[in-house]
XYZ file of C-alpha atoms in Angstrom:
575
model
C 267.521 170.685 88.249
C 270.423 171.423 90.595
C 271.812 174.819 91.521
C 273.448 176.089 88.331
C 277.163 175.674 88.072
C 277.436 179.307 87.041
C 276.494 180.497 90.562
C 279.373 178.607 92.123
C 281.889 179.729 89.532
C 281.034 183.369 89.320
C 279.952 184.168 92.839
C 282.282 184.235 95.804
C 282.016 181.381 98.378
C 281.119 182.236 101.916
C 281.867 180.142 104.748
C 282.153 181.169 105.826
C 269.599 177.944 129.908
C 261.485 170.209 160.360
C 260.168 172.638 162.734
C 256.590 173.052 164.055
C 254.358 175.750 165.496
C 255.942 179.164 165.034
C 258.280 177.966 162.293
C 255.430 176.511 160.249
C 253.416 179.707 160.686
C 256.368 181.841 159.619
C 257.039 179.610 156.640
C 253.432 179.891 155.465
C 253.608 183.667 155.679
C 256.843 183.693 153.674
C 255.295 181.491 151.001
C 252.243 183.758 150.714
C 254.435 186.850 150.490
C 256.557 185.236 147.815
C 253.515 184.160 145.802
C 252.131 187.717 145.916
C 255.464 189.117 144.789
C 255.821 186.542 142.028
C 252.322 187.188 140.702
C 253.172 190.872 140.244
C 256.212 190.185 138.092
C 255.858 190.320 134.305
C 256.094 187.437 131.900
C 258.982 187.716 129.438
C 259.220 186.280 125.941
C 262.202 186.411 123.595
C 261.236 185.615 119.993
C 264.338 185.143 117.859
C 264.272 184.744 114.093
C 267.212 182.947 112.514
C 269.177 184.730 109.770
C 266.514 187.364 109.127
C 267.673 190.331 107.053
C 267.418 193.869 108.414
C 264.901 195.108 105.849
C 262.777 191.959 105.370
C 259.758 192.577 107.639
C 257.116 195.200 106.911
C 257.986 197.650 109.727
C 261.558 197.792 108.404
C 260.663 198.489 104.793
C 260.201 194.929 103.624
C 257.879 193.833 100.832
C 257.105 190.429 102.408
C 253.730 189.863 104.088
C 254.266 190.123 107.873
C 250.867 191.403 109.167
C 251.433 190.115 112.727
C 254.728 191.928 113.138
C 253.286 194.997 111.409
C 250.566 195.248 114.094
C 252.926 194.254 116.918
C 255.318 197.058 115.997
C 252.604 199.629 116.743
C 252.597 198.493 120.397
C 256.345 198.386 120.905
C 259.503 200.417 120.438
C 261.396 199.796 117.201
C 265.196 200.023 117.141
C 267.162 201.050 114.062
C 270.630 200.830 115.688
C 270.488 197.458 117.472
C 273.608 195.329 117.175
C 274.137 191.585 117.595
C 277.068 189.228 116.955
C 277.977 188.250 113.377
C 276.593 184.687 113.589
C 274.033 182.490 115.356
C 275.601 180.922 118.466
C 277.742 183.927 119.468
C 274.611 186.110 119.478
C 272.649 183.557 121.508
C 275.455 183.283 124.062
C 275.473 187.067 124.519
C 271.678 187.317 124.597
C 271.276 184.761 127.406
C 274.272 185.850 129.528
C 274.796 189.585 129.023
C 278.438 188.901 128.197
C 280.773 188.898 125.258
C 280.677 185.674 123.262
C 284.329 184.907 124.040
C 283.679 185.044 127.811
C 280.568 182.873 127.373
C 282.534 180.124 125.593
C 281.637 180.867 121.993
C 284.723 182.719 120.810
C 284.299 180.577 117.710
C 281.501 178.400 116.447
C 282.305 174.760 117.186
C 282.010 173.939 113.493
C 285.024 176.163 112.793
C 287.437 174.798 115.442
C 290.969 173.853 114.404
C 293.701 171.694 116.072
C 296.052 174.421 117.349
C 293.200 176.264 119.049
C 291.405 173.108 120.209
C 294.515 171.765 121.948
C 294.812 174.906 124.069
C 291.470 174.065 125.775
C 290.590 177.710 126.323
C 287.261 178.221 128.176
C 286.312 181.073 125.878
C 286.659 178.857 122.816
C 284.931 175.674 123.993
C 282.111 176.137 121.478
C 279.444 175.851 124.208
C 278.245 177.911 127.181
C 280.835 177.644 129.945
C 280.740 178.160 133.757
C 282.148 181.681 133.619
C 278.622 182.901 132.889
C 275.114 182.468 134.278
C 272.023 182.512 132.077
C 268.793 184.476 132.328
C 266.689 181.301 132.887
C 269.064 180.074 135.614
C 268.485 183.272 137.596
C 264.771 183.563 136.845
C 264.028 179.927 137.705
C 265.516 180.514 141.177
C 263.268 183.526 141.636
C 259.793 182.111 141.074
C 259.662 181.941 137.284
C 258.710 179.116 135.004
C 261.314 178.916 132.249
C 260.584 177.517 128.795
C 262.607 177.086 125.653
C 261.696 175.858 122.178
C 263.732 175.721 118.998
C 267.378 176.190 118.165
C 269.916 175.981 121.017
C 273.328 175.798 119.317
C 275.162 176.376 122.617
C 276.302 172.835 123.363
C 274.844 169.333 123.274
C 274.745 166.523 125.826
C 274.941 166.210 129.622
C 275.412 169.579 131.285
C 275.170 171.542 128.052
C 271.579 171.004 126.874
C 269.219 173.916 127.670
C 267.590 171.749 130.374
C 270.880 171.996 132.283
C 271.208 175.760 131.784
C 268.037 176.902 133.568
C 265.153 175.858 131.327
C 262.585 173.766 133.252
C 260.834 172.760 130.047
C 262.686 172.560 126.752
C 262.126 171.140 123.298
C 265.303 171.961 121.457
C 267.369 171.360 118.360
C 270.922 170.981 119.589
C 272.915 172.116 116.590
C 272.807 175.081 114.241
C 270.232 173.953 111.700
C 269.129 171.547 109.030
C 265.889 170.284 107.550
C 262.704 171.889 108.851
C 260.822 168.629 108.266
C 260.851 165.317 110.171
C 263.626 163.771 108.063
C 266.370 165.522 110.117
C 268.707 165.941 107.177
C 271.658 168.005 108.374
C 273.372 171.034 106.841
C 276.402 168.882 106.021
C 277.486 165.237 106.512
C 279.692 165.772 109.606
C 276.695 167.204 111.480
C 273.653 165.444 112.914
C 270.309 166.890 113.943
C 269.436 165.920 117.514
C 266.196 167.051 119.165
C 265.845 166.800 122.944
C 263.006 167.124 125.457
C 264.402 168.156 128.848
C 267.801 166.750 128.009
C 266.665 163.444 126.510
C 266.725 162.733 122.796
C 263.319 162.432 121.152
C 262.008 161.452 117.750
C 259.959 163.789 115.612
C 256.365 163.141 114.530
C 255.870 162.415 110.847
C 254.102 165.702 110.101
C 256.724 167.836 111.854
C 257.484 171.320 110.568
C 259.806 173.467 112.671
C 257.823 176.694 113.135
C 254.573 174.775 113.732
C 255.892 172.328 116.310
C 258.028 174.846 118.195
C 254.915 176.983 118.611
C 252.779 173.980 119.635
C 255.322 173.013 122.312
C 255.594 176.536 123.703
C 251.824 176.927 124.056
C 251.626 173.516 125.725
C 254.292 174.522 128.278
C 252.558 177.791 129.156
C 249.080 176.251 129.242
C 250.164 173.403 131.474
C 251.315 175.739 134.268
C 249.094 178.795 133.839
C 246.834 177.859 136.816
C 249.576 178.515 139.396
C 249.757 182.167 138.271
C 253.555 182.215 138.364
C 255.276 184.372 135.757
C 257.188 182.722 132.967
C 260.219 183.389 130.795
C 260.067 181.883 127.319
C 262.870 181.717 124.785
C 261.239 181.079 121.409
C 264.158 180.339 119.130
C 262.760 179.624 115.687
C 264.993 178.115 113.017
C 263.234 180.062 110.267
C 264.540 181.547 108.055
C 267.811 179.588 108.239
C 268.670 177.439 105.272
C 267.771 175.020 103.897
C 264.720 177.060 102.962
C 261.586 174.968 103.596
C 257.900 175.872 103.857
C 254.519 174.312 102.995
C 253.783 174.601 99.271
C 250.641 176.747 99.626
C 252.736 179.579 101.064
C 255.242 179.478 98.208
C 252.468 179.916 95.647
C 251.604 183.324 97.135
C 254.915 184.748 95.980
C 255.012 183.486 92.438
C 256.662 186.167 90.299
C 257.122 188.623 93.204
C 260.914 188.618 92.909
C 261.361 188.454 89.165
C 262.728 192.015 89.503
C 266.009 190.536 90.759
C 268.242 191.342 93.709
C 269.542 194.671 92.369
C 266.056 196.153 92.062
C 265.015 194.629 95.396
C 267.966 196.285 97.134
C 267.044 199.616 95.560
C 263.398 199.186 96.633
C 264.365 198.362 100.224
C 266.740 201.335 100.491
C 264.065 203.717 99.208
C 261.566 202.313 101.727
C 264.060 202.835 104.561
C 264.671 206.418 103.439
C 260.908 207.047 103.502
C 260.790 205.651 107.056
C 263.550 208.070 108.026
C 265.805 205.223 109.125
C 268.715 206.118 106.870
C 269.904 209.407 105.348
C 268.271 210.428 102.072
C 271.716 210.474 100.454
C 272.776 207.105 101.875
C 275.469 205.382 99.867
C 275.313 201.673 99.268
C 278.325 199.384 99.183
C 277.200 196.035 97.725
C 279.820 193.320 97.482
C 281.475 193.188 94.081
C 281.462 189.371 93.949
C 277.723 189.365 93.224
C 276.838 189.450 89.511
C 274.357 191.992 88.212
C 270.913 190.433 87.820
C 270.667 191.572 84.244
C 273.754 189.536 83.297
C 272.196 186.213 84.348
C 270.659 183.830 81.820
C 266.867 183.515 81.928
C 266.951 179.995 83.363
C 269.140 181.033 86.278
C 266.997 184.070 87.012
C 263.997 181.750 87.321
C 265.801 179.486 89.788
C 267.107 182.326 91.930
C 263.688 184.049 91.906
C 262.066 180.794 93.087
C 264.508 180.578 96.013
C 263.594 184.093 97.159
C 259.912 183.186 96.826
C 260.552 180.292 99.214
C 262.400 182.586 101.636
C 259.544 185.110 101.630
C 256.971 182.334 102.125
C 258.993 180.920 105.020
C 259.049 184.346 106.671
C 255.307 184.810 106.236
C 254.737 181.397 107.861
C 256.987 182.469 110.741
C 254.952 185.661 111.117
C 251.762 183.594 111.271
C 253.338 181.338 113.924
C 254.283 184.344 116.059
C 250.653 185.426 115.693
C 249.551 182.148 117.257
C 251.679 182.962 120.330
C 250.338 186.503 120.642
C 246.733 185.372 120.134
C 247.092 182.757 122.893
C 248.475 185.340 125.314
C 245.583 187.673 124.594
C 242.980 184.909 124.932
C 244.404 183.855 128.323
C 244.697 187.444 129.622
C 248.496 187.248 129.710
C 249.426 189.654 126.942
C 249.215 192.969 128.844
C 251.592 191.781 131.585
C 254.173 190.372 129.181
C 257.386 191.886 127.894
C 257.882 190.660 124.342
C 261.122 190.968 122.407
C 261.352 190.237 118.697
C 264.759 190.202 117.028
C 267.008 188.473 114.538
C 270.236 186.788 115.610
C 272.324 188.281 112.803
C 272.071 189.515 109.251
C 270.726 187.587 106.300
C 272.671 184.450 105.356
C 274.659 184.805 102.143
C 276.500 181.479 102.431
C 276.173 178.920 99.663
C 275.435 175.337 100.690
C 278.697 174.031 99.243
C 280.703 176.198 101.709
C 279.525 174.287 104.799
C 282.299 171.932 106.001
C 281.683 168.575 104.347
C 279.765 169.819 101.302
C 282.601 170.960 99.062
C 282.758 167.783 96.965
C 279.052 167.988 96.050
C 278.273 164.354 96.953
C 275.845 165.181 99.759
C 274.205 167.965 97.800
C 273.581 165.621 94.892
C 271.274 163.500 97.108
C 268.645 166.270 97.191
C 265.878 166.967 94.701
C 266.379 170.608 93.793
C 264.223 170.535 90.706
C 262.266 173.738 90.146
C 258.957 172.263 91.318
C 260.528 170.806 94.509
C 262.641 173.758 95.613
C 261.578 174.655 99.173
C 259.740 171.352 99.723
C 260.832 168.089 101.394
C 264.153 166.662 100.288
C 265.316 169.953 98.755
C 268.253 172.072 99.866
C 268.257 175.664 98.668
C 269.445 178.940 100.142
C 268.952 182.646 99.430
C 272.613 183.137 98.500
C 274.683 186.343 98.569
C 272.647 188.235 95.967
C 269.373 188.130 97.881
C 271.189 188.333 101.263
C 272.789 191.612 100.232
C 269.360 192.967 99.237
C 267.816 191.764 102.536
C 270.594 193.541 104.416
C 269.860 196.868 102.735
C 271.269 199.430 103.017
C 274.206 197.854 104.770
C 277.399 196.235 103.575
C 277.648 192.451 103.469
C 275.613 190.087 105.664
C 275.864 187.256 108.234
C 279.397 186.250 109.319
C 280.841 189.711 108.712
C 281.410 192.435 111.318
C 280.071 194.935 108.823
C 276.670 196.494 109.551
C 274.990 193.943 107.281
C 276.188 191.184 109.589
C 275.714 192.750 113.019
C 272.813 195.232 112.769
C 269.420 193.549 113.209
C 265.731 194.382 113.560
C 264.488 194.705 117.155
C 260.967 195.434 118.455
C 260.272 195.468 122.217
C 256.812 195.647 123.839
C 256.798 196.302 127.563
C 254.016 195.275 130.003
C 251.108 197.713 129.908
C 250.944 200.661 127.552
C 254.153 202.261 126.314
C 254.280 206.032 125.882
C 256.661 205.558 122.967
C 254.748 202.712 121.290
C 255.177 202.648 117.536
C 258.133 205.019 117.637
C 261.686 204.548 116.432
C 264.757 204.593 118.648
C 267.966 205.464 116.841
C 270.378 205.096 119.770
C 272.952 202.324 120.006
C 271.681 199.144 121.692
C 273.413 195.776 121.988
C 272.350 192.173 122.455
C 274.211 191.978 125.806
C 271.812 194.621 127.185
C 268.956 192.164 127.734
C 270.338 190.354 130.810
C 270.697 193.595 132.843
C 267.348 194.798 131.497
C 265.565 191.657 132.693
C 267.312 191.747 136.072
C 266.286 195.362 136.679
C 262.739 194.672 135.496
C 262.337 191.685 137.855
C 264.384 193.039 140.792
C 266.899 190.196 140.689
C 270.535 190.749 141.647
C 273.327 189.549 139.381
C 275.626 187.164 141.296
C 279.402 187.226 141.588
C 279.367 183.438 141.967
C 277.012 180.741 140.698
C 277.179 177.021 141.523
C 280.601 177.545 143.047
C 282.025 179.295 139.985
C 283.196 182.889 139.722
C 280.978 184.709 137.229
C 282.213 187.330 134.802
C 280.795 190.801 135.333
C 278.084 191.933 132.929
C 279.103 194.097 130.020
C 275.573 194.923 128.872
C 273.533 197.841 130.213
C 269.854 197.936 131.162
C 267.650 199.304 128.407
C 264.819 200.287 130.796
C 265.611 204.023 130.521
C 265.262 203.704 126.746
C 262.173 201.491 126.861
C 260.500 203.851 129.354
C 261.162 206.767 127.019
C 263.609 208.542 129.356
C 266.751 208.136 127.263
C 267.816 207.573 123.652
C 270.746 205.311 124.496
C 272.542 203.788 127.506
C 275.805 203.541 125.606
C 276.825 207.180 125.214
C 280.619 207.220 125.362
C 280.706 203.449 125.885
C 282.622 201.243 123.429
C 281.509 197.781 122.253
C 284.043 195.363 120.778
C 283.798 192.534 118.265
C 285.884 189.657 116.975
C 284.896 186.509 115.160
C 287.137 184.531 112.820
C 289.559 187.486 112.771
C 286.888 189.906 111.610
C 286.915 192.768 114.089
C 284.984 195.912 114.977
C 284.582 198.503 117.716
C 281.511 200.722 118.107
C 281.486 203.980 120.030
C 278.780 206.603 119.568
C 278.588 207.347 115.849
C 282.008 205.855 115.119
C 282.916 202.372 113.979
C 286.337 200.796 113.697
C 286.335 197.878 111.262
C 288.881 195.295 110.229
C 288.081 192.825 107.465
C 290.604 190.374 105.991
C 291.505 190.524 102.370
C 289.876 190.233 99.914
C 286.722 191.471 101.706
C 288.591 194.453 103.147
C 292.069 195.902 103.387
C 293.253 193.696 106.253
C 293.842 196.911 108.225
C 291.707 199.013 110.564
C 289.268 201.373 108.853
C 287.143 204.145 110.361
C 283.504 204.928 109.508
C 280.817 207.302 110.699
C 277.888 204.871 110.669
C 275.293 207.564 111.343
C 276.141 209.518 108.218
C 277.495 206.531 106.320
C 275.675 203.335 107.445
C 276.811 201.639 104.239
C 280.458 201.895 105.332
C 281.563 203.363 102.028
C 284.028 206.076 103.094
C 287.091 205.335 105.232
C 287.771 208.385 107.446
C 291.100 207.142 108.861
C 293.173 209.911 107.314
C 290.705 212.631 108.263
C 290.304 211.596 111.940
C 293.529 209.771 112.939
C 293.174 210.642 116.669
C 289.672 209.139 116.824
C 290.870 206.046 114.998
C 293.742 205.570 117.450
C 291.382 206.025 120.408
C 289.104 203.303 119.059
C 292.039 200.972 118.359
C 293.132 201.362 121.991
C 289.527 200.687 123.039
C 289.480 197.468 121.010
C 292.798 196.334 122.509
C 291.391 196.854 126.016
C 288.250 194.927 124.988
C 290.373 192.038 123.719
C 292.295 191.790 127.006
C 289.235 192.051 129.279
C 287.456 189.317 127.312
C 290.488 186.998 126.848
C 290.579 186.979 123.061
C 292.971 184.572 121.370
C 295.122 185.701 118.454
C 294.495 183.330 115.555
C 297.603 184.626 113.793
C 296.055 184.688 110.352
C 294.488 181.193 110.407
C 291.064 182.390 109.287
C 292.538 185.089 107.051
C 294.208 182.368 104.998
C 290.927 180.470 104.671
C 289.201 183.556 103.301
C 291.825 183.979 100.617
C 291.522 180.331 99.613
C 287.714 180.375 99.429
C 287.348 183.604 97.491
C 286.440 183.373 93.831
C 285.845 186.592 91.919
C 283.084 187.007 89.346
C 285.239 186.198 86.361
C 286.792 183.066 87.846
C 287.076 180.175 85.433
C 287.991 177.618 88.127
């Protein structure tokens, strides 16, 4: 049974790394001093989930089994106001460089390039990490660290662009943005291919491959292989779960049978109530779900069953990811590495509400018709299912919209950080503004490494992120007081400053004009305060304009706006 035609008709489409004697003696002393210094530095691990919704995991009010993250959260600081970029590769570019995605080369995702822009050959829109930035592993590897990477790269493929060429000494990586989690390497859409590399060279997958399992296996092998030299390591664990297509071993799916028969409306209500109980959102929080999503109660029984099954698969996939993270933490504890390791867990953006037919190359349905999406095979090999906008909106509770949008549902993400040793604020919530670009300066301050003005002969853009150490040490709530943070992706724009947010969404998702929200009082972005606070709005507009100039943004002149209008189909569409 394929995805019901009803869901395509009545739900909007979403697109959218020689001397002797004295000299030898001096050299030996320098080596010993360096080894002593290196041994005292902490290990660092970034664990990134792919397309995980804000309220999915247990510590954030979720009703999915995540026991590993539940326990981990008691040892770290949890953030309720952490912001990322709207989609996968832009976030990853900012995470690894401490810079805006446009400066890093990912002003757009390569999949969404178009001739006019492509012909301009702008470094900020190359679709891969450029030479205007330096990465965390590049700096750490030059300062005594082992650097490892497993999983999704999505920041360029081939010579010079693979993670092996951007600072990772050991890497097992998927080059593009996603696809099958099994060994068959079936892509998201026909124009794309799934290429896995090991230190820059393409490799084949073993028959029993499953993404979360094999990424974890490779990471533990890398660490174990070099543990005897006592050097610290930096690991970037970039899982592809829970990105579509949703895949997971069958025994995990069975655990969730019937758990989502309540539907997405009730799930959203449940998640919001859980977040209120946690004190993460105001008790009177207003919700602003997208109107293109049909009410659960209006769906026929057969379609409810199919949609419920897809959310069961999503939940099962997340539980398997949680178990896989547990394998990493257990290994660190067994080897005596855990206490001296900084561990970051985060999602790269909001939940993914895109339908499979909106990926470039899938519109005609031919590729999708080659999959077995029968009820009993959904989530297993040779299936292609997604959570869709209904469940994505619930997973993004209490926020508006989801991945791809500069609304809070697209750019606010779960973040838990455990520092080496015991934290005085372990298990507590931080409600101050934090941003994905803050990790590069945080790591540099933690390790005592200086950020360069030049790297490999190239001038390097100054960092825009700020070190989070004052926050992580419990000495400050935020490092961004009075500091503005700008956004733009596919002509969706935003500017954050303290409790204020300036937002511009194209029609029909927004007004096409700037709107003003107080995201502390109104995290659901329901009430435009433009008329009430015109001076604040103008100040933020000027801040965004400055941001756009400093980061060399290109004006798309309505190109993406026109695509949104063409792709939108309201609930009552008969097309």
